[in-house]
Short mmCIF file of C-alpha atoms in Angstrom, two decimals:
data_model
loop_
_atom_site.label_atom_id
_atom_site.label_comp_id
_atom_site.label_asym_id
_atom_site.label_seq_id
_atom_site.Cartn_x
_atom_site.Cartn_y
_atom_site.Cartn_z
CA MET Z 1408 227.25 28.24 115.81
CA ILE Z 1409 227.21 31.86 113.60
CA LYS Z 1410 223.93 33.37 112.74
CA VAL Z 1411 224.12 36.54 110.42
CA LYS Z 1412 220.77 38.49 110.26
CA ASP Z 1413 220.31 41.42 107.60
CA LEU Z 1414 223.89 42.61 107.93
CA HIS Z 1415 224.79 45.85 106.16
CA LYS Z 1416 228.15 47.57 106.02
CA LYS Z 1417 228.82 51.23 104.26
CA PHE Z 1418 232.41 52.70 104.03
CA GLY Z 1419 231.21 56.36 103.44
CA ASP Z 1420 228.43 56.55 100.83
CA LEU Z 1421 229.89 52.64 99.45
CA HIS Z 1422 227.18 50.23 100.29
CA VAL Z 1423 229.38 46.99 100.40
CA LEU Z 1424 227.12 44.83 102.42
CA LYS Z 1425 223.42 45.15 101.45
CA GLY Z 1426 221.45 42.74 103.71
CA ILE Z 1427 223.58 39.46 104.17
CA SER Z 1428 221.87 36.55 106.40
CA ALA Z 1429 223.33 33.17 106.85
CA GLU Z 1430 223.94 30.39 109.15
CA ILE Z 1431 226.84 28.43 109.86
CA LYS Z 1432 226.62 25.44 111.87
CA GLN Z 1433 229.10 23.19 114.01
CA SER Z 1434 231.53 21.41 112.12
CA GLU Z 1435 230.18 23.02 108.52
CA VAL Z 1436 232.84 24.18 105.93
CA VAL Z 1437 231.42 27.28 104.10
CA VAL Z 1438 233.28 28.71 101.30
CA ILE Z 1439 232.39 32.24 100.39
CA LEU Z 1440 232.75 32.92 96.56
CA GLY Z 1441 232.63 35.89 94.65
CA VAL Z 1442 234.44 38.11 92.38
CA SER Z 1443 236.50 41.20 93.87
CA GLY Z 1444 234.69 43.97 95.35
CA SER Z 1445 231.80 41.71 96.04
CA GLY Z 1446 231.95 42.30 99.69
CA LYS Z 1447 233.05 38.73 100.45
CA SER Z 1448 236.20 39.69 102.62
CA THR Z 1449 234.00 42.34 104.19
CA PHE Z 1450 231.42 39.98 105.43
CA LEU Z 1451 234.13 37.56 106.63
CA ARG Z 1452 235.74 40.41 108.52
CA CYS Z 1453 232.36 41.46 110.07
CA ILE Z 1454 232.07 37.94 111.69
CA ASN Z 1455 234.63 38.61 114.20
CA ARG Z 1456 234.01 42.58 114.05
CA LEU Z 1457 237.47 43.50 112.41
CA GLU Z 1458 234.97 45.94 110.26
CA GLU Z 1459 232.36 47.02 112.32
CA PRO Z 1460 228.86 46.49 110.91
CA THR Z 1461 226.65 49.39 110.13
CA SER Z 1462 223.50 47.35 111.01
CA GLY Z 1463 222.39 43.90 111.66
CA GLN Z 1464 223.10 41.06 113.88
CA ILE Z 1465 225.74 38.73 114.41
CA TRP Z 1466 225.32 35.79 116.82
CA PHE Z 1467 228.32 33.53 117.80
CA ASP Z 1468 227.56 30.60 120.03
CA ASN Z 1469 224.17 32.37 120.81
CA LYS Z 1470 226.11 35.30 122.15
CA LEU Z 1471 225.03 38.60 120.20
CA ILE Z 1472 228.24 39.80 119.16
CA THR Z 1473 227.06 42.88 117.37
CA ASP Z 1474 225.76 44.26 120.88
CA PRO Z 1475 227.92 47.06 121.74
CA GLU Z 1476 228.55 45.77 125.34
CA ALA Z 1477 229.49 42.36 124.21
CA ASP Z 1478 233.23 41.58 125.01
CA ILE Z 1479 234.92 41.14 121.96
CA ASN Z 1480 237.97 40.80 122.65
CA ARG Z 1481 236.98 37.27 124.59
CA ILE Z 1482 234.80 36.41 121.69
CA ARG Z 1483 237.75 36.91 119.28
CA GLN Z 1484 239.48 34.00 121.32
CA HIS Z 1485 237.08 31.63 119.84
CA VAL Z 1486 237.26 32.77 116.68
CA GLY Z 1487 240.48 31.90 114.78
CA MET Z 1488 241.41 34.19 111.62
CA VAL Z 1489 243.70 33.63 109.16
CA PHE Z 1490 244.93 36.28 106.50
CA GLN Z 1491 245.43 36.80 103.23
CA GLN Z 1492 248.87 38.64 103.88
CA PHE Z 1493 249.43 36.11 106.78
CA ASN Z 1494 250.36 38.89 109.27
CA LEU Z 1495 252.72 37.10 111.07
CA PHE Z 1496 254.56 39.20 113.65
CA PRO Z 1497 258.08 39.55 112.18
CA HIS Z 1498 259.77 40.47 115.30
CA ARG Z 1499 259.05 36.68 116.90
CA THR Z 1500 259.98 33.65 115.89
CA ALA Z 1501 257.61 30.91 114.48
CA ILE Z 1502 256.99 29.17 117.73
CA ASP Z 1503 256.89 32.72 119.51
CA ASN Z 1504 254.31 33.77 117.07
CA ILE Z 1505 251.93 30.63 118.37
CA THR Z 1506 252.32 31.02 121.71
CA LEU Z 1507 252.34 34.83 122.31
CA ALA Z 1508 248.37 35.11 122.54
CA PRO Z 1509 248.00 31.62 124.67
CA ILE Z 1510 250.72 32.87 127.15
CA LYS Z 1511 249.40 36.71 127.62
CA LEU Z 1512 245.80 36.16 127.15
CA LYS Z 1513 245.00 32.80 128.53
CA GLY Z 1514 247.58 32.57 130.94
CA VAL Z 1515 249.02 29.42 129.61
CA GLU Z 1516 252.38 28.51 131.31
CA PRO Z 1517 255.01 29.15 128.92
CA LEU Z 1518 256.41 25.69 128.83
CA ILE Z 1519 253.10 24.20 128.37
CA ALA Z 1520 252.28 26.62 125.36
CA ARG Z 1521 255.66 26.04 124.03
CA LYS Z 1522 255.02 22.24 124.14
CA LEU Z 1523 251.48 22.85 122.38
CA ALA Z 1524 252.83 25.31 119.87
CA GLU Z 1525 255.39 22.54 118.97
CA GLU Z 1526 252.72 19.90 118.11
CA LEU Z 1527 250.76 22.51 116.15
CA LEU Z 1528 254.15 23.14 114.10
CA GLN Z 1529 254.59 19.45 113.59
CA LYS Z 1530 250.69 19.31 112.44
CA VAL Z 1531 251.09 22.04 109.59
CA GLY Z 1532 254.31 20.13 108.97
CA LEU Z 1533 257.02 22.55 110.22
CA GLY Z 1534 257.95 20.95 112.98
CA ASP Z 1535 261.78 21.86 112.18
CA LYS Z 1536 261.20 25.48 111.80
CA ALA Z 1537 260.25 26.50 115.44
CA ASP Z 1538 263.15 28.67 115.74
CA TYR Z 1539 262.80 30.66 112.05
CA TYR Z 1540 262.12 34.14 111.94
CA PRO Z 1541 259.16 34.85 109.48
CA SER Z 1542 261.29 36.59 107.14
CA GLN Z 1543 263.39 33.23 106.95
CA LEU Z 1544 260.27 31.39 105.73
CA SER Z 1545 258.24 31.03 102.59
CA GLY Z 1546 255.30 32.34 102.00
CA GLY Z 1547 253.45 28.95 102.14
CA GLN Z 1548 255.28 27.96 105.25
CA GLN Z 1549 254.32 31.51 106.75
CA GLN Z 1550 250.56 30.81 106.19
CA ARG Z 1551 250.86 27.51 108.08
CA VAL Z 1552 252.20 29.01 110.90
CA ALA Z 1553 249.76 31.58 110.85
CA ILE Z 1554 247.10 28.88 110.75
CA ALA Z 1555 248.96 27.13 113.72
CA ARG Z 1556 248.67 30.46 115.72
CA ALA Z 1557 245.56 30.91 115.31
CA LEU Z 1558 244.74 27.25 116.09
CA ALA Z 1559 246.58 27.88 119.53
CA MET Z 1560 244.01 29.79 121.39
CA GLU Z 1561 241.87 26.44 120.50
CA PRO Z 1562 239.17 28.35 118.79
CA GLN Z 1563 235.51 26.99 117.90
CA VAL Z 1564 235.77 28.39 114.51
CA MET Z 1565 238.26 29.45 111.62
CA LEU Z 1566 237.94 32.33 109.43
CA PHE Z 1567 240.01 32.21 106.07
CA ASP Z 1568 240.50 35.64 104.10
CA GLU Z 1569 241.87 34.54 100.84
CA PRO Z 1570 244.45 32.30 102.72
CA THR Z 1571 246.15 31.45 99.47
CA SER Z 1572 245.61 34.51 97.29
CA ALA Z 1573 249.15 35.87 98.29
CA LEU Z 1574 250.96 32.69 97.37
CA ASP Z 1575 253.02 31.40 94.72
CA PRO Z 1576 251.30 28.45 92.84
CA GLU Z 1577 253.76 25.78 93.91
CA MET Z 1578 252.96 26.94 97.72
CA ILE Z 1579 249.26 26.89 97.23
CA SER Z 1580 248.56 22.98 97.50
CA GLU Z 1581 250.33 22.69 100.97
CA VAL Z 1582 248.32 25.70 102.50
CA LEU Z 1583 245.18 24.01 101.75
CA ASN Z 1584 246.29 20.40 102.52
CA VAL Z 1585 246.37 21.63 106.12
CA MET Z 1586 243.20 23.33 105.73
CA ARG Z 1587 241.43 20.05 104.03
CA ASP Z 1588 242.70 18.17 107.48
CA LEU Z 1589 241.43 20.76 109.68
CA ALA Z 1590 238.08 20.48 108.04
CA LYS Z 1591 238.28 16.60 108.58
CA GLU Z 1592 238.83 16.70 112.36
CA GLY Z 1593 235.45 18.41 112.38
CA MET Z 1594 236.50 22.32 112.70
CA THR Z 1595 234.09 24.89 111.97
CA MET Z 1596 235.32 27.05 108.94
CA VAL Z 1597 234.26 29.75 106.59
CA VAL Z 1598 236.65 30.09 104.09
CA VAL Z 1599 236.84 33.17 101.31
CA THR Z 1600 238.75 31.62 98.28
CA HIS Z 1601 239.32 31.55 94.67
CA GLU Z 1602 240.20 28.05 95.18
CA MET Z 1603 237.52 26.36 93.10
CA GLY Z 1604 239.33 22.61 93.42
CA PHE Z 1605 239.15 23.33 97.37
CA ALA Z 1606 235.68 24.55 97.22
CA ARG Z 1607 234.38 21.71 95.26
CA GLU Z 1608 236.25 18.70 97.45
CA VAL Z 1609 235.92 20.11 100.81
CA ALA Z 1610 233.18 22.83 101.19
CA ASP Z 1611 229.70 21.30 102.60
CA ARG Z 1612 227.99 24.79 101.30
CA LEU Z 1613 228.70 27.45 99.02
CA ILE Z 1614 227.46 30.84 99.42
CA LEU Z 1615 227.83 33.45 96.40
CA ILE Z 1616 228.23 37.01 97.07
CA ASP Z 1617 227.81 39.27 94.44
CA LYS Z 1618 227.10 43.30 94.67
CA GLY Z 1619 226.97 42.98 98.61
CA VAL Z 1620 223.86 40.21 98.23
CA ILE Z 1621 223.82 36.36 98.58
CA VAL Z 1622 223.05 35.22 95.28
CA GLU Z 1623 223.43 31.68 95.47
CA GLU Z 1624 223.73 28.97 98.48
CA GLY Z 1625 224.37 25.30 97.96
CA THR Z 1626 226.02 22.17 97.97
CA PRO Z 1627 229.11 22.03 95.53
CA GLU Z 1628 227.14 19.56 93.74
CA ASP Z 1629 224.25 21.82 92.98
CA PHE Z 1630 226.49 24.95 92.30
CA PHE Z 1631 228.78 23.50 90.21
CA ASN Z 1632 226.42 21.49 88.10
CA ASN Z 1633 222.86 23.04 88.80
CA ALA Z 1634 223.32 26.62 89.12
CA GLN Z 1635 220.00 28.20 88.26
CA ASN Z 1636 220.56 31.87 88.90
CA GLU Z 1637 222.01 33.99 85.67
CA ARG Z 1638 224.60 35.84 88.14
CA THR Z 1639 226.13 32.37 89.05
CA LYS Z 1640 226.22 31.08 85.76
CA ALA Z 1641 228.14 34.23 85.01
CA PHE Z 1642 230.34 33.80 87.75
CA LEU Z 1643 231.18 30.23 86.92
CA GLY Z 1644 231.88 31.01 83.38
CA LYS Z 1645 234.40 33.76 84.67
CA ILE Z 1646 236.75 31.69 86.88
CA LEU Z 1647 236.28 27.97 85.63
CA MET T 1301 296.84 81.87 112.82
CA ASN T 1302 298.25 78.90 114.71
CA VAL T 1303 296.36 76.47 116.94
CA ASN T 1304 297.76 76.15 120.32
CA LEU T 1305 297.96 72.22 120.76
CA ASN T 1306 299.80 72.77 124.32
CA LEU T 1307 296.89 75.00 125.65
CA ILE T 1308 294.24 72.67 124.80
CA ILE T 1309 296.13 69.48 125.95
CA THR T 1310 297.01 71.47 129.02
CA ASN T 1311 293.41 72.33 129.61
CA LEU T 1312 292.05 68.82 128.32
CA PRO T 1313 291.54 67.48 131.65
CA PHE T 1314 288.86 70.39 132.37
CA LEU T 1315 287.36 70.30 129.16
CA ILE T 1316 287.01 66.45 130.24
CA LYS T 1317 285.23 67.52 133.60
CA GLY T 1318 282.91 69.71 131.39
CA ALA T 1319 282.37 66.64 129.02
CA LEU T 1320 281.34 64.45 131.80
CA THR T 1321 278.89 67.27 132.46
CA THR T 1322 277.23 67.22 129.25
CA ILE T 1323 277.04 63.60 129.29
CA VAL T 1324 275.22 63.53 132.46
CA ILE T 1325 272.63 65.99 131.79
CA THR T 1326 272.28 64.86 128.09
CA PHE T 1327 271.61 61.13 129.78
CA PHE T 1328 268.96 62.61 131.91
CA ALA T 1329 267.41 64.87 129.31
CA PHE T 1330 267.10 62.01 126.84
CA LEU T 1331 265.45 59.94 129.54
CA LEU T 1332 263.10 62.21 130.36
CA GLY T 1333 262.61 63.17 126.57
CA LEU T 1334 261.74 59.37 125.74
CA PHE T 1335 259.12 59.00 128.52
CA LEU T 1336 257.43 61.98 127.33
CA GLY T 1337 258.04 61.20 123.61
CA LEU T 1338 256.54 57.67 124.41
CA PHE T 1339 253.50 58.97 125.88
CA VAL T 1340 252.82 61.94 123.72
CA GLY T 1341 253.68 60.10 120.47
CA ILE T 1342 250.92 57.05 121.54
CA GLY T 1343 248.58 60.45 122.55
CA ARG T 1344 249.32 61.38 119.07
CA THR T 1345 247.89 58.44 117.71
CA SER T 1346 244.76 57.94 119.97
CA LYS T 1347 241.36 57.83 118.79
CA ILE T 1348 240.81 59.56 122.13
CA LYS T 1349 240.50 63.84 121.83
CA LEU T 1350 241.33 64.17 125.32
CA PHE T 1351 244.97 62.61 124.85
CA ARG T 1352 245.13 63.69 121.26
CA ILE T 1353 244.77 67.26 121.48
CA PRO T 1354 247.16 68.26 124.37
CA SER T 1355 249.60 65.77 122.96
CA SER T 1356 249.33 67.83 119.38
CA LEU T 1357 249.45 71.02 121.60
CA TYR T 1358 252.76 70.00 123.31
CA VAL T 1359 254.32 69.13 120.37
CA GLN T 1360 253.42 72.38 118.33
CA PHE T 1361 254.39 74.84 121.10
CA ILE T 1362 257.56 72.97 121.65
CA ARG T 1363 258.70 72.73 118.67
CA GLY T 1364 257.54 75.86 117.20
CA THR T 1365 259.85 77.92 120.03
CA PRO T 1366 263.74 78.03 120.10
CA LEU T 1367 265.06 75.80 122.87
CA LEU T 1368 267.43 78.82 124.21
CA VAL T 1369 263.99 80.81 124.96
CA GLN T 1370 262.77 77.52 126.62
CA ILE T 1371 265.71 77.32 128.86
CA PHE T 1372 265.38 81.39 129.74
CA ILE T 1373 262.00 80.65 130.44
CA LEU T 1374 262.73 77.95 132.75
CA TYR T 1375 265.80 79.44 134.28
CA PHE T 1376 264.88 83.02 134.41
CA GLY T 1377 261.15 83.51 133.84
CA LEU T 1378 259.86 81.16 136.37
CA PRO T 1379 261.97 82.63 139.40
CA SER T 1380 260.41 86.18 138.55
CA ALA T 1381 256.85 85.27 137.68
CA PHE T 1382 256.25 82.26 140.34
CA ASN T 1383 259.20 83.00 142.50
CA ILE T 1384 260.25 79.20 141.46
CA ASN T 1385 263.99 78.94 141.81
CA LEU T 1386 265.20 76.07 139.68
CA ASN T 1387 269.32 75.46 139.78
CA SER T 1388 270.77 75.51 136.27
CA TYR T 1389 271.12 71.41 136.13
CA VAL T 1390 267.52 71.07 137.16
CA ALA T 1391 266.37 74.00 134.68
CA GLY T 1392 268.71 72.55 131.98
CA ILE T 1393 267.53 68.90 132.01
CA LEU T 1394 264.27 69.63 132.27
CA ALA T 1395 264.42 72.32 129.12
CA LEU T 1396 266.17 69.69 127.26
CA GLY T 1397 264.27 66.91 128.06
CA ILE T 1398 260.89 68.54 127.39
CA ASN T 1399 262.32 69.52 124.00
CA SER T 1400 263.44 66.81 123.08
CA GLY T 1401 260.36 64.92 124.14
CA ALA T 1402 258.21 66.82 121.34
CA TYR T 1403 260.67 65.75 118.64
CA ILE T 1404 261.11 61.93 120.08
CA ALA T 1405 256.83 62.06 119.96
CA GLU T 1406 256.71 62.64 116.50
CA ILE T 1407 259.59 60.06 115.81
CA VAL T 1408 257.67 57.54 117.93
CA ARG T 1409 254.26 58.47 116.22
CA SER T 1410 255.91 57.79 112.73
CA GLY T 1411 256.92 54.57 114.02
CA ILE T 1412 253.75 53.46 115.44
CA GLN T 1413 251.86 54.62 112.24
CA SER T 1414 254.54 52.78 109.68
CA ILE T 1415 253.73 49.28 111.10
CA ASP T 1416 251.49 47.80 108.76
CA ARG T 1417 247.81 47.71 109.49
CA GLY T 1418 247.85 44.10 109.17
CA GLN T 1419 249.65 43.47 112.39
CA ILE T 1420 246.85 44.82 114.58
CA GLU T 1421 244.40 43.39 112.88
CA ALA T 1422 246.07 39.97 113.54
CA ALA T 1423 246.91 40.78 117.43
CA ARG T 1424 242.77 41.85 117.80
CA SER T 1425 241.94 38.77 115.81
CA LEU T 1426 243.62 36.48 118.40
CA GLY T 1427 241.77 38.47 121.38
CA MET T 1428 244.40 41.18 122.57
CA THR T 1429 243.04 44.56 123.83
CA HIS T 1430 243.98 47.43 121.77
CA ALA T 1431 246.83 48.09 124.80
CA LYS T 1432 248.14 44.50 124.72
CA ALA T 1433 248.76 44.53 120.84
CA MET T 1434 250.40 47.69 121.31
CA GLN T 1435 252.32 46.30 123.78
CA TYR T 1436 253.33 43.12 122.45
CA VAL T 1437 252.68 43.64 118.39
CA ILE T 1438 253.05 47.08 117.64
CA LEU T 1439 255.53 49.12 120.04
CA PRO T 1440 258.20 46.02 119.80
CA GLN T 1441 258.41 46.58 116.03
CA ALA T 1442 258.21 50.37 116.19
CA PHE T 1443 261.06 50.67 118.73
CA ARG T 1444 263.41 48.84 116.53
CA ARG T 1445 262.09 51.16 113.50
CA ILE T 1446 262.99 54.22 115.28
CA LEU T 1447 266.46 53.43 116.24
CA PRO T 1448 267.72 55.20 113.47
CA PRO T 1449 266.20 58.51 114.12
CA LEU T 1450 266.44 58.23 117.59
CA GLY T 1451 269.91 58.12 117.34
CA ASN T 1452 269.80 61.32 115.74
CA GLU T 1453 267.94 62.86 118.43
CA ILE T 1454 270.69 61.75 120.68
CA ILE T 1455 273.07 63.38 118.84
CA ILE T 1456 271.15 66.65 118.26
CA LEU T 1457 270.46 66.71 121.69
CA LEU T 1458 274.06 66.11 122.64
CA LYS T 1459 275.17 68.84 120.39
CA ASP T 1460 272.03 71.47 121.75
CA SER T 1461 273.21 71.00 125.26
CA SER T 1462 275.78 73.42 124.55
CA LEU T 1463 272.91 75.96 124.78
CA VAL T 1464 272.72 75.63 128.67
CA SER T 1465 276.11 77.22 129.03
CA THR T 1466 274.00 80.36 128.87
CA ILE T 1467 272.79 79.61 132.10
CA ALA T 1468 276.37 79.04 134.05
CA LEU T 1469 275.53 75.30 133.88
CA PRO T 1470 279.62 74.15 134.03
CA GLU T 1471 279.30 71.62 130.79
CA LEU T 1472 281.68 71.16 128.03
CA LEU T 1473 281.34 74.79 126.04
CA PHE T 1474 281.16 76.39 129.45
CA ASN T 1475 284.65 75.30 130.73
CA GLY T 1476 286.07 75.91 127.23
CA LYS T 1477 284.60 79.58 127.22
CA LEU T 1478 286.04 79.93 130.60
CA VAL T 1479 289.83 78.87 129.26
CA ALA T 1480 289.36 81.12 126.19
CA SER T 1481 288.43 84.17 128.01
CA ARG T 1482 291.13 83.78 130.38
CA THR T 1483 294.02 83.28 127.74
CA TYR T 1484 291.86 85.10 124.97
CA ASP T 1485 293.01 81.92 122.47
CA TYR T 1486 289.42 81.75 121.39
CA PHE T 1487 290.61 79.79 118.26
CA SER T 1488 292.41 76.76 119.87
CA MET T 1489 290.04 76.40 122.70
CA TYR T 1490 286.77 76.45 120.59
CA LEU T 1491 288.67 74.10 118.09
CA GLY T 1492 289.39 71.87 121.44
CA VAL T 1493 285.57 71.98 122.61
CA ALA T 1494 284.84 70.88 118.99
CA PHE T 1495 286.90 68.31 118.79
CA VAL T 1496 285.52 67.10 121.90
CA TYR T 1497 281.99 67.45 120.88
CA LEU T 1498 283.13 65.47 117.69
CA ILE T 1499 284.32 62.46 119.83
CA LEU T 1500 281.04 62.37 122.07
CA THR T 1501 278.82 62.32 119.07
CA TRP T 1502 280.91 59.55 117.38
CA ALA T 1503 281.12 57.54 120.75
CA ALA T 1504 276.70 58.09 120.56
CA SER T 1505 276.44 56.89 116.78
CA GLN T 1506 278.86 54.04 117.70
CA LEU T 1507 276.58 53.08 120.46
CA VAL T 1508 273.25 53.63 118.71
CA SER T 1509 274.48 51.30 115.95
CA TYR T 1510 275.46 48.31 118.26
CA ILE T 1511 271.82 48.74 119.63
CA GLU T 1512 270.29 48.41 116.23
CA ARG T 1513 272.53 45.25 115.74
CA ARG T 1514 271.61 44.16 119.01
CA PHE T 1515 267.96 44.15 118.66
CA ALA T 1516 267.75 43.35 114.43
CA ILE T 1517 265.40 41.01 113.23
CA PRO T 1518 266.93 38.61 110.91
#
């Protein structure tokens, strides 16, 4: 579904991604690990071109999205994204956050969009919060609304950029549970996270990025129990 | 030094007539200023030089020259140079509006730039174009944030509109000046004029805080 070939990203003189190649298949859950500054978030943000890659190719659904001629706005409608800081629209209620893009971009009738949004809110366990503003919700609730907002566009893949890193510990599980359910339904997911429990349990495949390159790739089992690479061992030593 | 209250009260209807003119020219000048300020303010944040450079020049030129000079250029300068005769209302509203537009542009720009980057990223990640993200996500939030400085700008504009009394536009100060020079009681009349301005600016600030409450986000 997503294919990345020799992706490079430089910020000025800083060479953040140094040739990343990867493939993500339909219904696969891929967790990307790495220490701060390793380039894992930049990699994720290149997939929907929130960061412009310096060089390399990315295909989504066999379309070359790094082509300057590609209609990136249309492609992004099929690629949901969830951010570390939620980034809900503070001037709109939870339900209006969810219905905005379907109404304005896909031309869905407001009543139908609202019905869909109510179902999504039910799904993330917030059926009773439709008319709350983001500031009236806890961090965990906001992040679940943000997930519902992304799902409302009916994306083919969901990108998660450290979705629980800004949350208080007691709210992390409510967000991870929603993500776990999504994975069970067969959603294709690429998740940057520090939640090792989630990675071990939900991921089909783990990718460890260090200093802008992929140093290890494998099933959770291989990764946690039979790590070969020295850098993988060092990483596991730090976080476990 | 006595304040002749009677004189002020007798001439109050005349002052109020002037005040109505002040309100009308301030209103239209503010509309023009908002219109210009919105486009120029967005232009200042644009990546495209064709929008950004003229916008900066406009702000620099207007903000860097006195309003009174701008009024004189429009009212006295245009007729002698290009044979364009504007009546004092048109010249006054244009000068005030164009002037205020430069300040409003800076207010709009600061409002847009104060919105967290994550907002535009979230909007773009859903598939919105830059224009749609501005329309539905950035500007509605920026608008709420710039209400207090916009209120400030209305009050400044209301007071600055007194400068068009120099081109014989019969607004509040002009009418007060007429009475003052006829009766020689400058102190009483200008105090009366000041008092009416005070009421106008107070009303304007009430209106702005009503609008702020009306659009407040919980």
